PDB file of C-alpha atoms and ligand atoms in Angstrom:
ATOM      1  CA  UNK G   1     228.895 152.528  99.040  1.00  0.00           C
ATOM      2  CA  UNK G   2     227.739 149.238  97.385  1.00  0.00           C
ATOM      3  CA  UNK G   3     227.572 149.556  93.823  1.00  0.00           C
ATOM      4  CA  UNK G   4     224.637 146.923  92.437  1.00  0.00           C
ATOM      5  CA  UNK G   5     226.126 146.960  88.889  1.00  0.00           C
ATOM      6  CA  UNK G   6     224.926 144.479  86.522  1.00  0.00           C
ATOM      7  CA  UNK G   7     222.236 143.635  88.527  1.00  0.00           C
ATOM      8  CA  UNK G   8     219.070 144.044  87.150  1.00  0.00           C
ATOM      9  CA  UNK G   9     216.540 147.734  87.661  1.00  0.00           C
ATOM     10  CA  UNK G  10     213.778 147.754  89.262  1.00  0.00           C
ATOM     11  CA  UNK G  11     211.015 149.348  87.213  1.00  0.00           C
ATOM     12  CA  UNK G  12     208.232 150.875  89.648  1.00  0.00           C
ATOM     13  CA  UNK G  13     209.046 153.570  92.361  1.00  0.00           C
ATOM     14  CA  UNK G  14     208.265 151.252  95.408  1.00  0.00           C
ATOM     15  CA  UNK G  15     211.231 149.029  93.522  1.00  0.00           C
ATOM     16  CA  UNK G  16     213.738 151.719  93.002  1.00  0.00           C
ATOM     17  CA  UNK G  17     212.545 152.601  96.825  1.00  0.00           C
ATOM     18  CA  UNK G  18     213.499 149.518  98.610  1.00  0.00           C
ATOM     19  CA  UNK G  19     216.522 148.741  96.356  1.00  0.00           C
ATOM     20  CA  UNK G  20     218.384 152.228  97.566  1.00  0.00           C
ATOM     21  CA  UNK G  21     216.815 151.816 101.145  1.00  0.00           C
ATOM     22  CA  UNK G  22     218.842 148.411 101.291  1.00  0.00           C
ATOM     23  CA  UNK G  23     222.229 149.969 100.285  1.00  0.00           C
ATOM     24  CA  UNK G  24     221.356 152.758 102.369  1.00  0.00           C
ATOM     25  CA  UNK G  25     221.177 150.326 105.466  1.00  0.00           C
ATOM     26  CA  UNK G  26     224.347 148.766 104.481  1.00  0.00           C
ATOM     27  CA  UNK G  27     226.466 151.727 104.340  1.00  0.00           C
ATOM     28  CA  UNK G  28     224.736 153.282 107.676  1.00  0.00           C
ATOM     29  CA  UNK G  29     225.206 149.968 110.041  1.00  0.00           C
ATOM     30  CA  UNK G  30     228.837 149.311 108.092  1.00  0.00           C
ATOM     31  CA  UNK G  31     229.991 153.023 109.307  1.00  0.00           C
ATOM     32  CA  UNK G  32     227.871 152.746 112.472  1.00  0.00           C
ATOM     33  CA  UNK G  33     225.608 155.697 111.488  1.00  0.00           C
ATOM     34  CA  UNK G  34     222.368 156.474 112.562  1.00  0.00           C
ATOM     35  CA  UNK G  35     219.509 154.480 109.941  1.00  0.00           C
ATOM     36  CA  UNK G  36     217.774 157.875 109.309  1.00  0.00           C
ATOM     37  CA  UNK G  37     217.297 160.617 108.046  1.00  0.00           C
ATOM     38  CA  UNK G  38     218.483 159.865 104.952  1.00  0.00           C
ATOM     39  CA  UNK G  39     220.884 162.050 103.007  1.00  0.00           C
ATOM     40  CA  UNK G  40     219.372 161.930  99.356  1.00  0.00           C
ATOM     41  CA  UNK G  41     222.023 164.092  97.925  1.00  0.00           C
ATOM     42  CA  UNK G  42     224.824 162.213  99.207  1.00  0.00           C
ATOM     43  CA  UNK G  43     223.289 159.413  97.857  1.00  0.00           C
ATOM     44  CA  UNK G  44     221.802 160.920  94.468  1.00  0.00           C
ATOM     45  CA  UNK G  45     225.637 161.801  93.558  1.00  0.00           C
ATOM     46  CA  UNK G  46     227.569 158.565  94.956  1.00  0.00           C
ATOM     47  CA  UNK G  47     224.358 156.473  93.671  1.00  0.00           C
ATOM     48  CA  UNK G  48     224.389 157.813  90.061  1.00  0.00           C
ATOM     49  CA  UNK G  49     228.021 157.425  89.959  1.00  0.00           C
ATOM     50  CA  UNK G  50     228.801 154.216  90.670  1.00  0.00           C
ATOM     51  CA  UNK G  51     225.311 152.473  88.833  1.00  0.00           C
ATOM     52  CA  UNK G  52     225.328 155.288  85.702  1.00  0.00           C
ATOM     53  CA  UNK G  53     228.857 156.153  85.294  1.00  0.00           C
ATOM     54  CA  UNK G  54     227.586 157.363  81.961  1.00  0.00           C
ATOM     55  CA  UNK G  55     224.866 159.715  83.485  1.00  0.00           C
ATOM     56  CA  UNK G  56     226.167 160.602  87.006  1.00  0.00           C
ATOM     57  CA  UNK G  57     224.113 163.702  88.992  1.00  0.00           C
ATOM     58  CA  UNK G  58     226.899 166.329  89.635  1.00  0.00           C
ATOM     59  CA  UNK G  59     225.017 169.046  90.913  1.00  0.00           C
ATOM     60  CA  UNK G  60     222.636 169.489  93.420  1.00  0.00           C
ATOM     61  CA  UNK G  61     222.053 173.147  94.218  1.00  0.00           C
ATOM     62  CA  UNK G  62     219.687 175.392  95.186  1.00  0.00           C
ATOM     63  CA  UNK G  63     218.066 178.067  92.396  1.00  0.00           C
ATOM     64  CA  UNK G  64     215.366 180.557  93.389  1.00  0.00           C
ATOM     65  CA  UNK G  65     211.718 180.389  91.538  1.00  0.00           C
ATOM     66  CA  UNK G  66     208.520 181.679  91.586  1.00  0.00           C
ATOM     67  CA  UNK G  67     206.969 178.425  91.009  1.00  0.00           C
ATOM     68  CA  UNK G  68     209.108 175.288  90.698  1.00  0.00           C
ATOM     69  CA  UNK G  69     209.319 173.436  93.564  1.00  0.00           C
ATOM     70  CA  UNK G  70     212.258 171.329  91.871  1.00  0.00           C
ATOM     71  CA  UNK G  71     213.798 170.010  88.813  1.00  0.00           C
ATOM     72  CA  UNK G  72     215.631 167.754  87.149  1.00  0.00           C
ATOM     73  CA  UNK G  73     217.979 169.103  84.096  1.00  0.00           C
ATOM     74  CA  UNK G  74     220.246 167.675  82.075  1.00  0.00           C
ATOM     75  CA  UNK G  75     223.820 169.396  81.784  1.00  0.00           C
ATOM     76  CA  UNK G  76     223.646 171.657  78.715  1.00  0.00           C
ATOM     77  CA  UNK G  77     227.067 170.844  77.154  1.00  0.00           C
ATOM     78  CA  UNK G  78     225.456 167.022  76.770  1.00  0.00           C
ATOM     79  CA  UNK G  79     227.941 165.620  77.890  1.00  0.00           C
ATOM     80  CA  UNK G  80     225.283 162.604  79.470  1.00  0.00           C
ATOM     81  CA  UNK G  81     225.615 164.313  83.604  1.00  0.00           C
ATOM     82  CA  UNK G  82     222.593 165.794  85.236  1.00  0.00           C
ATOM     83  CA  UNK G  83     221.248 167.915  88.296  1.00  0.00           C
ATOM     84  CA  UNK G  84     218.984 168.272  90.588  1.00  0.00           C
ATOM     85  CA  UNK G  85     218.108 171.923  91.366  1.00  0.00           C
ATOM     86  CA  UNK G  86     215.951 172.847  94.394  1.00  0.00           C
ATOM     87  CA  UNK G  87     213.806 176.044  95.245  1.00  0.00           C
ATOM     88  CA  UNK G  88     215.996 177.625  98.080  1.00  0.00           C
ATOM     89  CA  UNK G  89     213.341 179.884  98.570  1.00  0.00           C
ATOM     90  CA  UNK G  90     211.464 177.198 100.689  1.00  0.00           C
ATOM     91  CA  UNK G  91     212.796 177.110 104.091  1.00  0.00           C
ATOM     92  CA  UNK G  92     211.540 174.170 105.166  1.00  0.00           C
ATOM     93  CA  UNK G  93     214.527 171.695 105.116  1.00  0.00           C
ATOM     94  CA  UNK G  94     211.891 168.764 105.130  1.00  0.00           C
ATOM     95  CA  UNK G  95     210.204 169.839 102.039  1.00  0.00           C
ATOM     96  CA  UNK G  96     213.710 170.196 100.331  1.00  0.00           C
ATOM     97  CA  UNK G  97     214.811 166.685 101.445  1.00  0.00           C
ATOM     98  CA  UNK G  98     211.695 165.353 100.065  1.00  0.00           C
ATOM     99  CA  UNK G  99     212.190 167.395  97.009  1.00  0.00           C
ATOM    100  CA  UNK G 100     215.311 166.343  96.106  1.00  0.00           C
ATOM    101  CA  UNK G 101     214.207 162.406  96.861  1.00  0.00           C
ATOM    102  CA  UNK G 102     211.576 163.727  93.792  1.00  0.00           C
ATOM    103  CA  UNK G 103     213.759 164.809  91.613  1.00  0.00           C
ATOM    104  CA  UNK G 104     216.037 161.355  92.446  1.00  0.00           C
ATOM    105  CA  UNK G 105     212.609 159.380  91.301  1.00  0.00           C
ATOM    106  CA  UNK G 106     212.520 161.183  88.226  1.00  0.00           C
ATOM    107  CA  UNK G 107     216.144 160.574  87.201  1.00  0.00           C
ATOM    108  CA  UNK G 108     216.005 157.140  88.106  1.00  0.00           C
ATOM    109  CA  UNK G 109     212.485 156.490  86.313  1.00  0.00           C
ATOM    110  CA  UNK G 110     211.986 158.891  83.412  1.00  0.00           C
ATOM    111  CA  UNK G 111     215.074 160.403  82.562  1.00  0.00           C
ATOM    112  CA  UNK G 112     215.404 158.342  79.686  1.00  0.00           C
ATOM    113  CA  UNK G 113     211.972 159.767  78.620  1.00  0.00           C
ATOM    114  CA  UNK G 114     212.711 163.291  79.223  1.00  0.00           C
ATOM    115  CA  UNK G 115     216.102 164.232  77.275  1.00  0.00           C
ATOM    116  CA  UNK G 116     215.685 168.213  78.262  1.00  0.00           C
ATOM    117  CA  UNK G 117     214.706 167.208  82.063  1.00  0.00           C
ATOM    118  CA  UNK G 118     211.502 167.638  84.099  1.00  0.00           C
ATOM    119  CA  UNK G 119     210.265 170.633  85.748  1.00  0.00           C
ATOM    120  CA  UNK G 120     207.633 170.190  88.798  1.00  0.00           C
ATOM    121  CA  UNK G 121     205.682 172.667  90.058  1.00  0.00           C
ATOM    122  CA  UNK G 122     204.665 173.327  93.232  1.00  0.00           C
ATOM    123  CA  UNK G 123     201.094 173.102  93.188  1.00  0.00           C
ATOM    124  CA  UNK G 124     201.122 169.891  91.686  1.00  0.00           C
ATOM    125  CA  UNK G 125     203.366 167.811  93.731  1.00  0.00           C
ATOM    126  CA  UNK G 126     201.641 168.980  96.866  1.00  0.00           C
ATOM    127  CA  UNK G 127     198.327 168.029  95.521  1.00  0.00           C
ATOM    128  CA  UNK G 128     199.419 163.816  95.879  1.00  0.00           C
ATOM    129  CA  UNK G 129     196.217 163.405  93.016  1.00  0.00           C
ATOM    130  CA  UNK G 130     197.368 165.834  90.590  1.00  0.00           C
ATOM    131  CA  UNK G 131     196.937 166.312  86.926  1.00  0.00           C
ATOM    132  CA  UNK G 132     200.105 165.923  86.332  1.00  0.00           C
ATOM    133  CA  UNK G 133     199.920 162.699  85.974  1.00  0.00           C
ATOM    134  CA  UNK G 134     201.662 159.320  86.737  1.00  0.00           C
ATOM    135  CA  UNK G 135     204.966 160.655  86.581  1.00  0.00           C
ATOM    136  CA  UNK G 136     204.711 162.882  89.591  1.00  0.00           C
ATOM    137  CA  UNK G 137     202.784 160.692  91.342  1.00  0.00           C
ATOM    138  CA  UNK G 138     205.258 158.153  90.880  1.00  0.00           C
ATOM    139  CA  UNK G 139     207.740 160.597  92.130  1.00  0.00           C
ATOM    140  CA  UNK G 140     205.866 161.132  95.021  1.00  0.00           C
ATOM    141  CA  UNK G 141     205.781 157.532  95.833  1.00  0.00           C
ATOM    142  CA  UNK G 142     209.443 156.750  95.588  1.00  0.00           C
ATOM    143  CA  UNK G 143     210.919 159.741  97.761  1.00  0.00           C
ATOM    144  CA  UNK G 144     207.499 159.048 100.431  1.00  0.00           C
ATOM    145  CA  UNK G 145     209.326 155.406 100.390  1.00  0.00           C
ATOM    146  CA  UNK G 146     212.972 156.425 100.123  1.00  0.00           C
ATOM    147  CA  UNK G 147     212.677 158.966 103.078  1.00  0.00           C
ATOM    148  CA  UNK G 148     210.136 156.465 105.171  1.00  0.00           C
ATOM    149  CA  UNK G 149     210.546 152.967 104.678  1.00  0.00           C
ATOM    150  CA  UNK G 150     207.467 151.354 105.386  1.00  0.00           C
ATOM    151  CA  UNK G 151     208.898 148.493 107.680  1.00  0.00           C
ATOM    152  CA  UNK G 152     210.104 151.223 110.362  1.00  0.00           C
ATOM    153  CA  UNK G 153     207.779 153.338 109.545  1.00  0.00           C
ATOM    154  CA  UNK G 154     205.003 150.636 110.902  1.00  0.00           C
ATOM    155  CA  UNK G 155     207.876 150.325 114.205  1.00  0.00           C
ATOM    156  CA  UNK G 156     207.661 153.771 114.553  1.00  0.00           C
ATOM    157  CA  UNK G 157     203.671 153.909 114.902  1.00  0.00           C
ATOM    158  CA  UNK G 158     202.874 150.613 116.314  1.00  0.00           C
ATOM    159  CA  UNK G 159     200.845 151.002 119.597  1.00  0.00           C
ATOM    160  CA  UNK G 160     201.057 154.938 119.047  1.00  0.00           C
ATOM    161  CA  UNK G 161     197.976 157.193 119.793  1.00  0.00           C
ATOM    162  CA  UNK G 162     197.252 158.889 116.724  1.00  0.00           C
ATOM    163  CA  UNK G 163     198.905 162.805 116.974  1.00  0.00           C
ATOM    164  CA  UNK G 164     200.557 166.006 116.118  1.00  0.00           C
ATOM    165  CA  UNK G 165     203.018 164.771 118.620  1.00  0.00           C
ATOM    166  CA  UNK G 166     203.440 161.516 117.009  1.00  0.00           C
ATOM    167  CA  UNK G 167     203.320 162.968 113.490  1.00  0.00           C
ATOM    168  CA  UNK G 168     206.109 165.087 114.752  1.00  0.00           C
ATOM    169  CA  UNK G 169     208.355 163.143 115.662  1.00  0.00           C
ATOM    170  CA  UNK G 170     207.962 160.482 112.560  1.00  0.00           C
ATOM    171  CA  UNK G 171     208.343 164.359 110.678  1.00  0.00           C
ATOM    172  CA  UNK G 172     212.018 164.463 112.975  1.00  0.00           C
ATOM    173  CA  UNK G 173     212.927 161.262 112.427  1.00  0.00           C
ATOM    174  CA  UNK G 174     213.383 161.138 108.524  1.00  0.00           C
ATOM    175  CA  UNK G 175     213.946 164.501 108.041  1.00  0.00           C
ATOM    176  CA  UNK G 176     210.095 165.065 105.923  1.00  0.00           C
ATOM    177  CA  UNK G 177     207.669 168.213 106.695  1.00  0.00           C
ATOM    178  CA  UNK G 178     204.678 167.020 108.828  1.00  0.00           C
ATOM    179  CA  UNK G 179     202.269 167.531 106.090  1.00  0.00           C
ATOM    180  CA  UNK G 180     205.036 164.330 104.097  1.00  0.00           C
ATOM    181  CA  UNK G 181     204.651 162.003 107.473  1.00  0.00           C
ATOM    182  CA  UNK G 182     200.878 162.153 107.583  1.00  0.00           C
ATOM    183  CA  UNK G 183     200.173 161.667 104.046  1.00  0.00           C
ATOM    184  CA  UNK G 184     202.200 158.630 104.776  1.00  0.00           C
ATOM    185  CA  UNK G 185     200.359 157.914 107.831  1.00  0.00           C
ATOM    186  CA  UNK G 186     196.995 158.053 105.414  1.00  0.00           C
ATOM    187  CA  UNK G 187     198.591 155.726 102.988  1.00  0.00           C
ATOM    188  CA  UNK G 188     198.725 152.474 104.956  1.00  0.00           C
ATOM    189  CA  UNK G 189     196.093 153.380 107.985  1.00  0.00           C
ATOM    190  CA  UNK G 190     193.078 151.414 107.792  1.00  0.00           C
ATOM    191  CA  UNK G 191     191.024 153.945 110.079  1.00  0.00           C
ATOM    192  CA  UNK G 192     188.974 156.543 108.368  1.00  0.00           C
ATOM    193  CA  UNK G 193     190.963 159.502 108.087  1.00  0.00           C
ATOM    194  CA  UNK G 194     191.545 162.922 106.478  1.00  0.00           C
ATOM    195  CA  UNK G 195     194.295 165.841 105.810  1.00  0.00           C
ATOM    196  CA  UNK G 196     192.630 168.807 105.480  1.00  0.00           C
ATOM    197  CA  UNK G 197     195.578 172.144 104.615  1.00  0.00           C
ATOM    198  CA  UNK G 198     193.792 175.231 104.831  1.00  0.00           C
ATOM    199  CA  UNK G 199     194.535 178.708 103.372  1.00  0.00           C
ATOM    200  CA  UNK G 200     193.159 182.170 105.057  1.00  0.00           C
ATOM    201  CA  UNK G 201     190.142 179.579 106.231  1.00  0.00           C
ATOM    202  CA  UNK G 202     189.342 178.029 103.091  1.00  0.00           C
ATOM    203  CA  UNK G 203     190.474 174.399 102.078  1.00  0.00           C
ATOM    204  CA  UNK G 204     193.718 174.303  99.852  1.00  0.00           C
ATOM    205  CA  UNK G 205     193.799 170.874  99.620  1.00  0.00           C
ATOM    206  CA  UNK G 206     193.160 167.503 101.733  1.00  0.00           C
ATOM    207  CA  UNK G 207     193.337 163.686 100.945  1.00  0.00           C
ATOM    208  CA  UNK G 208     191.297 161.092 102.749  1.00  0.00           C
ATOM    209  CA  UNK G 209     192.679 157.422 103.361  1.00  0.00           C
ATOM    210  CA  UNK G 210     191.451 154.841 101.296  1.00  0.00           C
ATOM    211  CA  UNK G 211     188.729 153.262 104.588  1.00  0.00           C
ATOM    212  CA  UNK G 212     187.722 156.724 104.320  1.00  0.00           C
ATOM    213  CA  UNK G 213     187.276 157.328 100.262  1.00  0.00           C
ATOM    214  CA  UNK G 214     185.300 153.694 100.539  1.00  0.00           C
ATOM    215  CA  UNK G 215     183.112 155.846 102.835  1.00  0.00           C
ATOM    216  CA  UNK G 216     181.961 158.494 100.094  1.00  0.00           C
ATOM    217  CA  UNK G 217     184.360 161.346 102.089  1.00  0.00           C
ATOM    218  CA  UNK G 218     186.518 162.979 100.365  1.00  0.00           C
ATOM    219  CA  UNK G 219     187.116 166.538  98.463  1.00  0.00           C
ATOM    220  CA  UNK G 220     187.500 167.349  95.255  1.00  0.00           C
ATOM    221  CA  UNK G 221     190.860 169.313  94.635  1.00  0.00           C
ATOM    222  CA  UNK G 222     190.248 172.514  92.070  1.00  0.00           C
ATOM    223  CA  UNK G 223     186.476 171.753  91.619  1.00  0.00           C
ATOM    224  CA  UNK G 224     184.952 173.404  94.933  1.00  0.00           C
ATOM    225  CA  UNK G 225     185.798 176.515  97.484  1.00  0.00           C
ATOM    226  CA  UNK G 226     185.051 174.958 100.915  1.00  0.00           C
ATOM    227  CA  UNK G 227     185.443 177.228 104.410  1.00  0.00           C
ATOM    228  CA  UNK G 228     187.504 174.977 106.836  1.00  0.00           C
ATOM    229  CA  UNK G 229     185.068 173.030 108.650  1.00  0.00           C
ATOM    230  CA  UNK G 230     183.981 175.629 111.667  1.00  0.00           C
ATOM    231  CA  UNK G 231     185.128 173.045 114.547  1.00  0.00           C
ATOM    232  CA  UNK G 232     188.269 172.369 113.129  1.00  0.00           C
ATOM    233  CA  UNK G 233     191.395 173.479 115.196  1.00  0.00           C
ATOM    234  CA  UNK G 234     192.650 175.399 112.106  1.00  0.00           C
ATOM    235  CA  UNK G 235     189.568 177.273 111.861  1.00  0.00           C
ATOM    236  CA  UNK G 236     188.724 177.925 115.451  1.00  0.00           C
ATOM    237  CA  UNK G 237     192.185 179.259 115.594  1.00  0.00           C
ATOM    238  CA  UNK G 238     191.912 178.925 119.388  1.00  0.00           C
ATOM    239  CA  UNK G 239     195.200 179.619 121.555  1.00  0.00           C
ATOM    240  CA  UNK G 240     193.886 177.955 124.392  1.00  0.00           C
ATOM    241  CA  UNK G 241     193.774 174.484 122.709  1.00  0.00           C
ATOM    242  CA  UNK G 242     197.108 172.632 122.683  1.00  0.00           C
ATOM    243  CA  UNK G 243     197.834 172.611 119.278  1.00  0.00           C
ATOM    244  CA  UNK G 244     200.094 169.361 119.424  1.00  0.00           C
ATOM    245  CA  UNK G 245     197.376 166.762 121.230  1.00  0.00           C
ATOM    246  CA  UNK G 246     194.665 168.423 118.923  1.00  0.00           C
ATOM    247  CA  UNK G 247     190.458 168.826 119.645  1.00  0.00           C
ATOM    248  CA  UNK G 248     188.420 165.191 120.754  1.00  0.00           C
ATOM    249  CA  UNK G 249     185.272 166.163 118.793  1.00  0.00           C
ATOM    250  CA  UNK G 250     181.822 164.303 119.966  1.00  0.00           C
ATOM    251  CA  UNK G 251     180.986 161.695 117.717  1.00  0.00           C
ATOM    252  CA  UNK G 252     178.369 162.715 115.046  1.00  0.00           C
ATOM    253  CA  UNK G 253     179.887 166.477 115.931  1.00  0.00           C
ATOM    254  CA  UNK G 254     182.503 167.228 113.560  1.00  0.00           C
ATOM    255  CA  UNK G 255     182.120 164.135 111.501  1.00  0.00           C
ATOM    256  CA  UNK G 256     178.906 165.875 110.101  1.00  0.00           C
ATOM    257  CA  UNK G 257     180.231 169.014 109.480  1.00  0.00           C
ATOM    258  CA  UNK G 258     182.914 166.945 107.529  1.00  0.00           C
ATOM    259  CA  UNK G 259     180.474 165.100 105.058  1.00  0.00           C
ATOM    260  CA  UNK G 260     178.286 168.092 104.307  1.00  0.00           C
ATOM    261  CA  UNK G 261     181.775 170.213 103.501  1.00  0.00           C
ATOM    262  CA  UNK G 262     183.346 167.163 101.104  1.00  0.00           C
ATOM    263  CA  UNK G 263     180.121 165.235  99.340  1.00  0.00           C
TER     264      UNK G 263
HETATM  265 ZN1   ZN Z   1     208.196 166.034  89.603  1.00  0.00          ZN
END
């Protein structure tokens, strides 16, 4: 793997993004490897090594918690090496590889700030606007760009009809949970669109692309208890629709019920 030492760090999370995605590309096409999905711990350890020598990651491993989704701890003879430690209690194998591209934003960002490591909870680094502040957002944005580069990314959609299908196989491709891919989807799309995770048919969470903040819809994490809208295919839990192409709504229809459940 190409080193990069000496040369000088980026210092925002889209930076640190597209620097690793280049060496990434590098090493893939020089060993004739598929370009994704991306093997952040492979490349957290051999990364670290060769760029930090003084602070390499030697252990990635999973731990089982109640309520960290990850962290990032320092090794506690202080001897300068650090880990990554995942919640193996989460099956998904998306939400781990995006977890552990986390963690790698953290180390390569803040770890200077944050002698005894950082611990991130679950809640907040699935809510993409949480209290938490910049940090884990910043996290966010690195492993949403590490994982998804945005220049395939756009290949991958381009001409695509908007879908589960399609948001399925972008969720395939990099090795991300669904819920990862269309977040990203909502980042750069300029229609008006919305994420909407519901829990025992009440909103958990949901984040609206920007064309559609600019349009006054949007919901307030922590601050309201919506139902899921009643059209919606989550809350209609209806076998008979396909699941994958998802519900055409009539115009006006379900948009409504949107506004009045977000303003
Ligand atoms: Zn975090």
């Amino acid at each position: 793997m190409i080193g990069g030492k000496g040369m000088d760090h980026p210092n925002t999370p889209h930076g640190w993004a597209i620097r690793l995605s280049q060496i990434i590309k590098a090493y893939h096409t020089a060993h004739g490897m598929e370009a994704f999905p991306i093997d952040v711990a492979k490349i957290a350890s051999e990364f670290s090594k060769q760029v930090f020598p003084d602070a390499p990651i030697t252990m990635i491993e999973g731990q089982s918690f109640k309520k960290f989704e990850g962290m990032l701890v320092p090794h506690p003879s202080g001897n300068g090496e650090w880990g990554i430690i995942y919640n193996d209690s989460i099956t998904s194998k998306g939400r781990i590889n995006f977890t552990l591209a986390h963690e790698l934003g953290h180390y390569l960002m803040y770890r200077h700030l944050n002698s005894d490591g950082i611990k991130c909870i679950t809640k907040d680094m699935y809510k993409w606007d949480s209290d938490y502040g910049q940090m884990e957002a910043e996290a966010n944005v690195f492993a949403s760009f590490l994982l998804m580069p945005l220049d395939d990314f756009r290949q991958q959609i381009a001409g695509e009809q908007i879908s589960m299908e399609l948001m399925q196989h972008l969720s395939n491709r990099y090795g991300v949970s669904i819920s990862a891919a269309i977040l990203k989807w909502l980042d750069i799309t300029e229609k008006r669109a919305m994420i909407v995770v519901g829990i025992d048919g009440f909103i958990d969470w949901a984040w609206s692309s920007k064309p559609l903040i600019k349009s006054g819809i949007y919901y307030r994490a922590r601050q309201e208890t919506k139902p899921l809208p009643p059209l919606s295919l989550a809350a209609r839990n209806d076998t008979t629709v396909d699941n994958i192409a998802g519900i055409e709504h009539p115009k006006r229809g379900f948009g409504w019920v949107m506004k009045k459940c977000m303003r």
